[in-house]
Amino acid sequence: MKIRFALPLLLLSSAASAQHLVSKETFNAIAQEYSGEAAQENTRQIIQYHRIQGSPMMAAVAKDVVLPRLEAWGLEAKIEQFPSDGKTRYQTHISPMAWDMRSGELWVESVSDQKDFVPIRLCRYSDVPMCVSTYSKGGEWSGELVDVGRGASDKDYEGKDVSGKVALASGYAANVVRQAVLKHGAVGVVIYPAALDRPDHPDMVRYNGTWPRAEELEKTSGGFQISANQYAQLKSLMRQGAVRVRGKIDATLGAGSLTLVHAWIRGTEHPEREVLITAHLDHPKWSANDNASGSGAVMEMARTLHALIEAKKLAPPRVTIHFMWVPEYFGTMAYVSNHPEARRCGSWDDPRDPRDWLTPERKQLIAAPCIVADINMDMVGEDTVKTNSRFYATRTPDSVPSFLDALLSDAMEQTREARLYAPTGTHNYWLPEMIPYTQGSDHDIFLGLGVPATMFGHDPDWTHHTSEDTIDKTDASEFRRIGVMASAATTWMAAFKGDDTERALTLSGQATRRAARVGQSLAVGKKFGSNAWLNFCPLTETIRDMQLQMETVKSDRGGQKPCFILQGVSHGPLPSPRRLTLLPISDAAFESLSTDDKKWWAEQQQRFADDSEGLPTKPNFGLLLFEAINFMDGHRSTAEIAGLLAAEYLLDIDQAWVDRLVGILAAQKLVAK
Ligand SMILES: [Zn+2]
């Protein structure tokens, strides 16, 4: 029976596969050429380097590994550098100092009254590169350990004297060093894991950094990270007496460069426009999935597409395909700040376009950025079983509605149907997902420019930002699937014919999304016992266009506050704030708020905390802030922006909230009222 049915079943499955945007011929050509093993091997080469933003090792991996390979494959490629010195700003971001890291060790040297105590080594950089806090200042120091809890705010130091001693803390190293060393006179810091942070991996060391600014260089110091087991060992020693540790770091902090690598496959019709593929090349030595994997996968993409075009198995692209390996955030922010064409095709100086005097046709032609879309590959090589994670691609937020979501979900489905494995990879079952916009990598910067952008990644990966993120957690099969999916989507975009397709797809993408959201809000209404007034007034053109007639769900708990209300918009002369800086905005920009503003800010951080409530699209404050500012184009009123945010995230946000936010941003000169 089995044998008899094998053939018809196969035929059935291929006949049942749907039509896709990317043609079968193109997809198959890519799937046959793209090698998961090659992407994994690129990754293996990259992880030999301690690749910290602005560091000489980051320049070395760009010059020794990425560039020569691209050139050997026949691609047009080059290195680009920008100053990085702890004081040069790119928009609101202060570039990191260059960190030349050579060696580091941390020892427990004595416990009081124990004469025959044998010193214990807690960290050696050459064994576990992540055990030295990134950007630690070189030097040698020793002192008694004082546990200051999180150690990131003044109250952690009340009744404790760390002067001339070593702070033992669980907070973020940059904050701990600023408090313990700069404010309270500690000589160095030792960071241990927070109590509930992955307790089932007690030997894991976390990634952490001190991020000193140029003006702090003289006073700052260095830090080390220890595992949960090492912390337990220290606590047990501290119960026996005063514990002294000695840290020694051989490193130099100073002026250096952010190093980027570019490669291009030039477009035949519109070389000035480009599909951009990004991956951040930085992160500590051995760190594989984050993000040597994205970098290695993009290298194999460049090789694959170039080789297929050379062999005439793929048509040359109409628009340029641009590959870019960057120091995360800082390198990308420096790049878009220094390349006007990344922000706007044409000669506009304003980082955001002054659209007023343009006809709609002109807007379409001129006012668009030269970047058609960005696919940002960040953590793409995971063995999904070992890391207990699944692959995702993020959708764009409502501030950048785009065809990209529809294209990617189709390419994802096509890749799933192809059942791709690599010869040396796993046969893990593949459950990829399209997810709402999530922040935290270079796609954020392009979305802030109005460029449709996505992040490809894996989540929840328990090894993320730890010493457990190693090459054995990668999988050639996963590399192959994601490399093929990204290459297929890229090929389709680079063959773009014109604005009409783009517009049509944008609209259909929006329509699907709005419809889904309406369905979702109804479901949420049900969850809250039908206690929801779904009052979608004509908030946006899109909604008006679609004639979304929202029904009011009758409250059966009359008198109680509905779980959310979407306010209607009154028209007339309304305040229409406009951004004055590129997004995202660094936290550093909010350090000098007035007391009142600081209080409101803290309340919002509390209200929109990461893990509060369970709504499916509940944003944290950082995300809400990003999206609110991205809507501030000088044309939308604060009432409209409130309506858009409320509709996007199903939140009770009103005009007063947006006005309050605009007041704070305007005081910091980040938006114009
Ligand atoms: Zn990353």
XYZ file of C-alpha atoms and ligand atoms in Angstrom:
674
model
C 0.000 0.000 0.000
C 2.708 2.426 0.967
C 4.558 1.938 -2.273
C 1.433 2.223 -4.379
C 0.481 5.586 -2.856
C 3.892 7.148 -2.696
C 3.876 8.563 -6.214
C 0.307 9.951 -6.337
C 0.855 11.651 -2.978
C 3.965 13.371 -4.246
C 2.139 14.569 -7.333
C -0.720 15.772 -5.204
C 1.525 17.792 -2.942
C 3.262 19.566 -5.804
C -0.040 20.224 -7.568
C -1.471 21.639 -4.351
C 1.360 24.142 -3.876
C 0.103 27.658 -4.455
C 1.242 30.270 -6.933
C 3.818 32.560 -5.409
C 5.156 36.022 -6.144
C 8.633 34.594 -6.778
C 8.535 32.308 -9.825
C 9.252 28.623 -9.355
C 12.296 28.852 -11.667
C 13.848 31.724 -9.730
C 13.145 30.117 -6.366
C 14.577 26.765 -7.419
C 17.702 28.332 -8.890
C 18.341 30.119 -5.585
C 17.507 27.067 -3.481
C 19.979 24.947 -5.453
C 22.800 27.498 -5.260
C 22.527 28.830 -1.693
C 24.610 26.695 0.676
C 23.736 26.475 4.371
C 27.172 24.997 5.017
C 28.894 27.944 3.294
C 26.913 30.441 5.380
C 27.858 28.455 8.492
C 31.522 28.385 7.452
C 31.508 32.192 6.986
C 30.088 32.377 10.497
C 32.856 30.124 11.816
C 35.483 32.518 10.385
C 33.801 35.649 11.764
C 33.508 34.411 15.359
C 37.315 34.210 15.719
C 37.279 38.001 16.232
C 36.222 40.048 19.267
C 33.994 42.281 17.174
C 33.031 45.244 19.323
C 31.635 48.401 17.675
C 34.491 50.835 17.059
C 37.199 48.303 17.997
C 40.254 47.405 15.880
C 39.114 43.735 15.894
C 35.892 44.805 14.198
C 37.920 46.498 11.469
C 40.087 43.369 11.252
C 37.166 40.995 10.640
C 35.850 43.364 7.964
C 39.242 43.562 6.240
C 40.458 39.981 6.782
C 37.270 37.945 6.373
C 34.321 39.755 4.792
C 35.893 42.024 2.155
C 38.426 39.555 0.643
C 35.776 36.862 0.269
C 33.349 39.225 -1.458
C 36.120 40.319 -3.803
C 37.185 36.752 -4.482
C 33.612 35.945 -5.526
C 33.755 38.832 -8.004
C 31.519 41.323 -6.206
C 32.004 45.085 -6.174
C 32.798 45.748 -2.518
C 34.456 48.295 -0.248
C 35.062 49.320 3.356
C 33.704 52.587 4.749
C 34.653 54.103 8.111
C 33.264 56.834 10.365
C 34.840 58.399 13.479
C 34.022 56.676 16.767
C 35.497 58.250 19.872
C 32.981 58.536 22.699
C 32.023 62.073 21.717
C 31.135 62.263 17.992
C 27.356 62.181 17.728
C 25.277 60.614 14.996
C 21.855 62.170 15.521
C 21.192 61.540 19.239
C 23.662 58.644 19.498
C 27.145 59.166 20.931
C 29.628 56.926 19.112
C 31.501 54.459 21.329
C 35.207 54.788 22.032
C 37.432 52.370 20.174
C 38.371 49.477 22.465
C 41.602 47.623 21.797
C 41.225 44.584 24.027
C 44.187 42.279 24.655
C 43.730 40.327 27.906
C 41.929 40.306 31.221
C 41.719 38.240 34.415
C 39.774 38.364 37.657
C 40.962 36.543 40.788
C 39.681 36.029 44.303
C 42.960 36.728 46.086
C 42.067 36.402 49.743
C 39.398 35.859 52.369
C 40.168 37.572 55.691
C 41.679 35.302 58.358
C 42.172 32.384 55.947
C 45.968 32.104 55.822
C 46.159 29.138 53.465
C 43.480 30.383 51.051
C 44.246 29.282 47.486
C 43.412 32.070 44.981
C 40.542 31.303 42.575
C 40.423 32.559 39.003
C 36.927 33.821 38.106
C 37.600 35.096 34.603
C 40.207 34.830 31.885
C 39.429 36.700 28.667
C 41.131 34.098 26.476
C 38.848 31.366 27.898
C 35.540 33.262 27.969
C 35.827 36.569 26.069
C 32.443 37.668 27.408
C 33.647 37.649 31.046
C 35.317 41.065 30.623
C 32.776 43.895 30.371
C 32.926 45.485 26.922
C 34.744 48.853 26.804
C 36.434 48.194 30.163
C 39.294 50.579 30.834
C 42.692 48.904 31.079
C 44.449 48.757 34.445
C 44.872 46.699 37.591
C 42.835 47.127 40.741
C 41.998 45.181 43.882
C 39.657 45.628 46.784
C 37.067 44.102 49.057
C 33.801 43.002 47.439
C 30.621 44.831 48.476
C 27.276 43.477 47.213
C 25.142 46.453 46.148
C 22.204 44.556 44.622
C 21.381 46.015 41.209
C 23.824 48.828 41.912
C 22.329 51.015 39.210
C 20.745 53.799 41.286
C 21.654 55.948 44.307
C 19.434 54.037 46.703
C 21.380 50.806 46.090
C 24.340 52.521 47.800
C 22.541 53.828 50.885
C 24.361 52.632 54.012
C 27.086 50.980 51.909
C 30.651 52.146 51.445
C 32.222 51.094 48.149
C 34.957 53.726 48.103
C 38.282 52.033 47.270
C 36.413 48.710 47.062
C 34.887 46.564 44.310
C 31.130 46.724 43.693
C 29.393 43.366 43.214
C 26.149 44.108 41.349
C 23.519 42.638 39.039
C 22.602 45.755 37.003
C 23.709 46.789 33.536
C 27.491 47.375 33.696
C 27.341 50.888 32.182
C 24.902 52.012 34.892
C 26.779 50.187 37.651
C 30.133 51.751 36.675
C 28.562 55.245 36.527
C 27.143 54.778 40.034
C 29.767 52.667 41.786
C 32.959 54.035 40.220
C 32.176 57.560 39.016
C 29.846 58.584 41.867
C 30.805 56.430 44.832
C 34.534 55.852 44.342
C 34.692 52.076 43.732
C 37.831 50.841 41.938
C 36.063 48.302 39.708
C 32.903 46.228 39.329
C 31.930 42.554 39.169
C 28.536 41.808 37.614
C 26.489 38.715 38.550
C 23.257 37.447 36.937
C 19.913 38.679 38.254
C 18.193 36.014 40.376
C 15.523 34.944 37.880
C 17.668 35.188 34.772
C 17.827 31.673 33.262
C 18.558 29.871 36.580
C 18.708 26.513 34.780
C 21.992 27.581 33.127
C 24.118 28.379 36.192
C 27.494 28.412 34.412
C 26.434 30.846 31.710
C 28.195 34.237 31.482
C 26.190 37.188 30.161
C 27.253 39.923 27.740
C 27.587 43.306 29.408
C 29.283 46.612 28.660
C 30.508 49.741 30.444
C 30.104 52.203 27.504
C 32.174 55.102 28.899
C 32.026 58.490 27.209
C 35.158 60.439 26.307
C 34.731 62.821 29.240
C 34.522 59.873 31.663
C 37.714 58.222 30.434
C 39.951 59.430 33.242
C 37.688 58.279 36.074
C 36.060 55.174 34.613
C 37.232 51.634 35.336
C 36.698 48.081 34.190
C 34.294 45.273 34.950
C 33.908 41.519 34.836
C 30.935 39.179 34.487
C 30.594 36.024 36.547
C 28.147 33.102 36.334
C 25.418 32.251 38.852
C 27.554 29.406 40.235
C 30.535 31.730 40.692
C 28.281 34.244 42.455
C 27.064 31.514 44.824
C 30.691 30.597 45.513
C 31.561 34.255 46.253
C 28.569 34.660 48.566
C 29.618 31.593 50.491
C 33.160 33.009 50.863
C 31.740 36.414 51.874
C 29.887 34.732 54.735
C 33.294 33.523 56.015
C 34.992 36.923 55.883
C 35.950 39.926 53.791
C 36.661 38.780 50.219
C 39.279 40.631 48.168
C 39.373 40.362 44.380
C 41.975 41.554 41.898
C 41.142 42.545 38.342
C 43.700 43.104 35.613
C 42.777 44.280 32.138
C 45.149 45.023 29.268
C 43.115 47.239 26.948
C 43.167 50.722 25.435
C 40.216 53.072 25.007
C 40.465 55.966 22.566
C 39.540 57.383 19.208
C 38.839 54.898 16.431
C 36.418 54.050 13.654
C 33.090 52.452 12.945
C 33.864 50.016 10.130
C 31.251 49.015 7.527
C 31.545 46.689 4.545
C 29.481 47.289 1.403
C 28.860 45.105 -1.632
C 26.656 45.890 -4.608
C 25.022 44.183 -7.530
C 24.159 47.211 -9.646
C 20.670 47.686 -11.057
C 20.321 47.867 -14.819
C 17.432 50.400 -14.909
C 17.441 52.309 -11.629
C 20.915 51.882 -10.129
C 20.209 54.819 -7.773
C 17.442 52.874 -6.078
C 18.339 49.872 -3.986
C 17.123 46.874 -2.081
C 19.220 46.873 1.058
C 20.295 43.783 2.989
C 21.903 44.484 6.364
C 23.546 42.457 9.117
C 25.442 43.705 12.145
C 28.927 42.288 12.129
C 29.756 43.177 15.712
C 29.548 41.172 18.964
C 31.965 39.401 21.267
C 34.332 36.652 20.149
C 32.665 33.196 19.715
C 29.201 34.826 19.637
C 27.741 32.897 16.693
C 24.027 33.319 16.165
C 24.158 36.960 17.295
C 25.206 38.028 14.754
C 27.995 36.240 12.950
C 25.125 34.111 11.585
C 23.340 37.053 9.947
C 26.660 38.310 8.567
C 27.658 34.886 7.250
C 24.212 34.328 5.728
C 24.309 37.689 3.909
C 27.786 36.895 2.552
C 26.392 33.681 1.074
C 23.423 35.660 -0.319
C 25.785 38.027 -2.096
C 27.786 35.118 -3.519
C 24.659 33.194 -4.565
C 22.897 36.068 -6.340
C 26.071 37.254 -8.032
C 26.928 33.730 -9.223
C 23.402 33.068 -10.549
C 23.338 36.372 -12.441
C 26.800 35.698 -13.910
C 25.636 32.241 -14.984
C 22.513 33.836 -16.531
C 20.280 31.706 -14.337
C 18.810 34.909 -12.904
C 18.118 38.166 -14.729
C 20.251 41.091 -13.570
C 18.321 43.248 -11.081
C 16.495 46.392 -12.279
C 17.388 48.215 -9.047
C 20.653 47.802 -7.177
C 21.035 45.127 -4.510
C 23.147 46.605 -1.723
C 24.618 44.389 1.016
C 25.880 46.113 4.134
C 27.691 44.711 7.193
C 27.575 47.227 10.022
C 28.457 47.985 13.626
C 24.910 47.679 15.047
C 23.001 50.941 15.405
C 26.035 53.264 15.532
C 27.418 52.267 12.136
C 23.990 52.393 10.514
C 23.151 55.744 12.114
C 26.512 57.127 10.933
C 25.815 55.765 7.445
C 22.327 57.241 6.997
C 23.494 60.541 8.540
C 26.317 60.797 5.998
C 24.443 59.504 2.949
C 21.551 61.809 1.965
C 20.490 59.321 -0.722
C 19.689 56.808 2.006
C 17.132 59.270 3.324
C 15.743 60.820 0.196
C 16.169 60.221 -3.545
C 16.801 63.652 -5.021
C 18.282 66.716 -3.461
C 16.236 67.319 -0.332
C 18.371 68.266 2.642
C 15.655 67.853 5.188
C 15.922 64.384 6.690
C 12.127 64.221 6.445
C 10.528 65.418 3.248
C 8.754 68.755 3.021
C 5.774 67.373 1.137
C 3.536 70.408 1.080
C 4.295 71.777 -2.347
C 4.566 68.446 -4.115
C 1.796 67.000 -6.208
C 0.919 63.396 -5.332
C 2.697 62.177 -8.479
C 5.855 64.077 -7.621
C 5.734 62.702 -4.104
C 5.724 59.165 -5.430
C 8.640 59.830 -7.740
C 10.859 62.102 -5.744
C 10.027 62.012 -2.105
C 10.736 58.348 -1.561
C 14.044 57.213 -0.055
C 16.352 55.501 -2.518
C 16.060 52.361 -0.426
C 13.102 50.304 -1.646
C 13.204 48.100 1.464
C 15.620 46.710 4.039
C 15.911 43.094 5.132
C 17.936 43.054 8.332
C 19.320 39.633 9.211
C 19.978 39.382 12.938
C 20.312 35.869 14.419
C 19.333 33.628 11.536
C 21.395 30.441 11.960
C 19.795 28.871 15.016
C 19.418 25.177 15.616
C 15.809 25.645 16.689
C 15.770 22.538 18.885
C 18.986 23.303 20.769
C 18.068 26.960 21.285
C 14.377 26.236 21.824
C 13.445 28.979 19.393
C 11.601 29.605 16.133
C 12.321 31.775 13.114
C 10.382 35.024 12.686
C 10.214 37.964 10.304
C 8.842 41.228 11.690
C 6.079 43.153 9.930
C 6.326 46.903 9.509
C 4.567 49.152 12.021
C 1.538 51.200 10.874
C 3.748 54.283 10.482
C 5.363 52.510 7.504
C 2.607 50.525 5.779
C 4.160 48.430 3.066
C 4.016 45.661 0.494
C 6.877 44.013 2.386
C 4.679 42.086 4.851
C 2.709 40.450 2.064
C 5.847 39.601 0.094
C 7.620 38.081 3.092
C 4.715 35.970 4.260
C 4.426 34.619 0.723
C 8.186 33.936 0.467
C 8.013 32.282 3.904
C 5.213 29.995 2.754
C 7.086 29.175 -0.436
C 10.217 28.304 1.565
C 8.193 26.135 3.932
C 6.653 24.230 1.038
C 10.121 23.610 -0.430
C 11.177 21.637 2.689
C 14.811 22.636 2.440
C 17.513 20.906 4.443
C 21.284 21.073 4.227
C 23.402 17.926 3.809
C 25.043 18.377 7.237
C 22.112 20.167 8.895
C 19.248 18.980 11.090
C 15.790 17.840 10.061
C 14.132 20.041 12.676
C 10.518 20.828 11.780
C 10.248 24.415 10.542
C 7.609 26.665 12.079
C 8.374 30.191 10.892
C 6.179 33.113 11.873
C 5.408 36.653 10.760
C 5.252 38.760 13.926
C 4.373 42.383 14.768
C 7.143 44.971 14.535
C 9.733 44.298 17.226
C 12.635 46.639 17.908
C 16.264 46.161 18.732
C 18.310 46.094 15.548
C 19.213 48.112 12.462
C 15.802 47.782 10.778
C 14.568 50.359 13.322
C 16.722 53.041 11.731
C 15.327 52.412 8.241
C 11.733 52.351 9.474
C 12.491 55.741 11.015
C 13.330 56.939 7.492
C 10.031 55.626 6.161
C 11.762 52.665 4.470
C 9.861 49.373 4.733
C 12.139 47.197 6.853
C 12.015 43.815 8.509
C 14.152 41.893 10.957
C 14.784 38.181 10.416
C 15.658 36.475 13.687
C 15.007 33.730 16.231
C 13.222 33.957 19.506
C 13.098 33.015 22.331
C 16.711 31.891 22.138
C 17.962 31.214 25.677
C 21.598 31.567 24.559
C 21.111 35.169 23.382
C 23.845 37.543 24.636
C 25.609 34.838 26.637
C 28.684 32.613 26.507
C 26.347 29.801 25.363
C 25.767 31.433 21.958
C 28.336 29.256 20.190
C 28.795 27.741 16.719
C 27.413 24.352 17.826
C 24.007 26.069 18.324
C 23.814 26.854 14.596
C 22.264 24.628 11.941
C 23.192 24.516 8.240
C 19.572 23.672 7.353
C 18.274 26.811 9.060
C 20.935 28.893 7.333
C 19.826 27.467 4.011
C 16.092 28.076 4.523
C 16.480 31.642 5.701
C 19.160 32.506 3.158
C 16.932 31.184 0.366
C 13.866 33.028 1.652
C 15.761 36.325 1.927
C 17.397 35.865 -1.497
C 14.065 35.047 -3.153
C 12.340 38.109 -1.649
C 15.315 40.281 -2.600
C 15.259 39.066 -6.208
C 11.556 39.872 -6.476
C 12.019 43.381 -5.068
C 15.031 44.094 -7.250
C 12.929 43.278 -10.323
C 10.390 45.964 -9.378
C 8.722 47.533 -12.399
C 7.270 50.646 -10.928
C 5.123 52.440 -8.435
C 1.832 50.920 -9.457
C 2.697 47.470 -8.192
C 4.054 49.028 -5.058
C 0.925 51.052 -4.434
C -1.409 48.181 -5.128
C 0.475 45.901 -2.797
C 0.707 48.540 -0.125
C -3.016 48.987 -0.162
C -3.769 45.303 -0.101
C -1.276 44.835 2.711
C -2.917 47.582 4.698
C -6.398 46.292 4.008
C -5.494 42.835 5.240
C -3.861 44.235 8.298
C -6.674 46.584 9.247
C -9.211 43.844 8.722
C -7.176 41.538 10.915
C -6.961 44.196 13.566
C -10.701 44.737 13.549
C -11.191 41.028 14.027
C -8.645 41.073 16.786
C -10.311 43.981 18.574
C -13.607 42.170 18.473
C -11.891 39.157 19.999
C -10.357 41.355 22.679
C -13.796 42.833 23.278
C -15.091 39.330 23.839
C -12.240 38.517 26.160
C -13.174 41.523 28.257
C -16.766 40.337 28.472
C -17.969 42.427 25.513
C -17.095 45.418 27.567
C -15.524 47.276 24.712
C -16.720 50.192 22.683
C -15.134 49.718 19.315
C -15.535 53.188 18.018
C -13.215 53.407 15.027
C -14.018 56.903 13.784
C -12.579 57.981 10.430
C -9.079 58.306 11.768
C -6.966 57.959 8.717
C -7.315 58.137 5.008
C -6.678 54.451 4.822
C -9.536 53.611 7.075
C -11.747 56.115 5.287
C -10.770 54.619 1.953
C -11.648 51.203 3.109
C -14.968 52.396 4.498
C -14.476 50.419 7.606
C -17.810 50.494 9.293
C -17.200 49.606 12.850
C -19.990 48.277 14.902
C -20.362 49.383 18.423
C -20.276 46.444 20.728
C -22.862 47.042 23.360
C -21.514 47.128 26.826
C -23.217 44.651 29.078
C -21.465 46.120 32.058
C -22.883 49.600 31.691
C -21.184 52.357 33.584
C -17.784 50.705 33.674
C -14.885 52.130 31.734
C -14.502 50.388 28.405
C -11.140 48.647 27.980
C -10.261 50.990 25.153
C -11.854 53.777 23.171
C -10.582 55.068 19.893
C -11.300 58.743 19.841
C -12.749 60.514 16.846
C -10.856 63.294 15.169
C -12.005 66.863 14.976
C -10.614 68.728 12.020
C -9.366 72.287 11.901
C -6.152 74.103 12.738
C -4.480 71.527 14.930
C -0.901 71.255 16.191
C 1.075 69.047 13.776
C 4.468 68.171 15.256
C 7.420 67.338 13.023
C 10.517 65.244 13.810
C 13.866 67.024 13.913
C 16.114 63.982 14.325
C 16.387 60.491 12.912
C 14.830 57.620 14.792
C 15.292 55.773 17.054
C 16.284 58.350 19.651
C 18.998 57.412 22.138
C 18.107 57.309 25.853
C 20.893 59.857 26.278
C 18.563 62.460 24.726
C 16.215 62.159 27.720
C 18.787 62.523 30.501
C 18.071 66.172 31.253
C 14.264 66.273 31.503
C 12.617 68.642 33.982
C 11.445 67.091 37.262
C 7.834 67.092 36.073
C 8.672 65.569 32.719
C 10.918 62.986 34.341
C 8.024 61.910 36.555
C 5.624 61.570 33.599
C 8.311 59.703 31.639
C 8.858 57.222 34.476
C 5.089 56.724 34.791
C 4.824 55.862 31.112
C 7.738 53.424 31.372
C 5.861 51.803 34.238
C 2.520 51.847 32.417
C 3.967 50.382 29.225
C 6.425 47.980 30.802
C 7.654 45.005 28.810
C 5.646 42.299 30.476
C 2.509 44.021 31.711
C -0.918 42.684 30.709
C -1.339 40.111 28.004
C -2.663 41.931 24.956
C -1.098 40.442 21.835
C 0.239 43.698 20.446
C 0.945 45.526 23.691
C 3.971 47.737 23.087
C 6.548 48.842 25.624
C 7.114 52.579 26.043
C 10.157 52.586 23.756
C 8.137 51.123 20.907
C 5.185 53.446 21.503
C 7.542 56.420 21.575
C 9.161 55.342 18.304
C 5.831 54.877 16.585
C 4.375 58.148 17.946
C 7.383 60.124 16.668
C 7.387 58.284 13.351
C 3.830 59.550 12.817
C 5.016 63.135 13.479
C 5.541 64.263 9.885
C 4.433 67.876 10.294
C 1.032 67.090 8.802
C -0.761 64.789 11.159
C -2.360 66.479 14.138
C -1.740 65.166 17.639
C -5.386 64.013 17.677
C -4.786 61.969 14.542
C -1.603 60.520 15.985
C -3.468 59.543 19.145
C -6.089 57.822 17.002
C -3.458 56.002 14.962
C -1.640 54.742 18.053
C -4.887 53.679 19.672
C -5.885 51.780 16.538
C -2.475 50.164 16.129
C -2.034 48.968 19.666
C -5.596 48.936 21.011
C -4.662 51.291 23.773
C -6.530 54.033 25.570
C -4.329 56.835 24.243
C -5.814 60.275 23.661
C -4.762 63.613 22.257
C -3.795 64.924 25.706
C -1.242 62.093 26.000
C 0.315 62.896 22.628
C 0.307 66.643 23.425
C 2.144 65.928 26.680
C 4.701 63.836 24.809
C 5.146 66.502 22.138
C 5.737 69.107 24.851
C 8.608 67.038 26.261
C 10.102 66.250 22.854
C 9.879 69.891 21.793
C 11.673 70.988 24.991
C 14.510 68.610 24.033
C 14.467 69.996 20.447
C 13.640 66.575 19.045
C 10.411 67.700 17.364
C 9.058 71.066 16.227
C 5.532 71.887 17.384
Zn 21.951 41.136 17.175
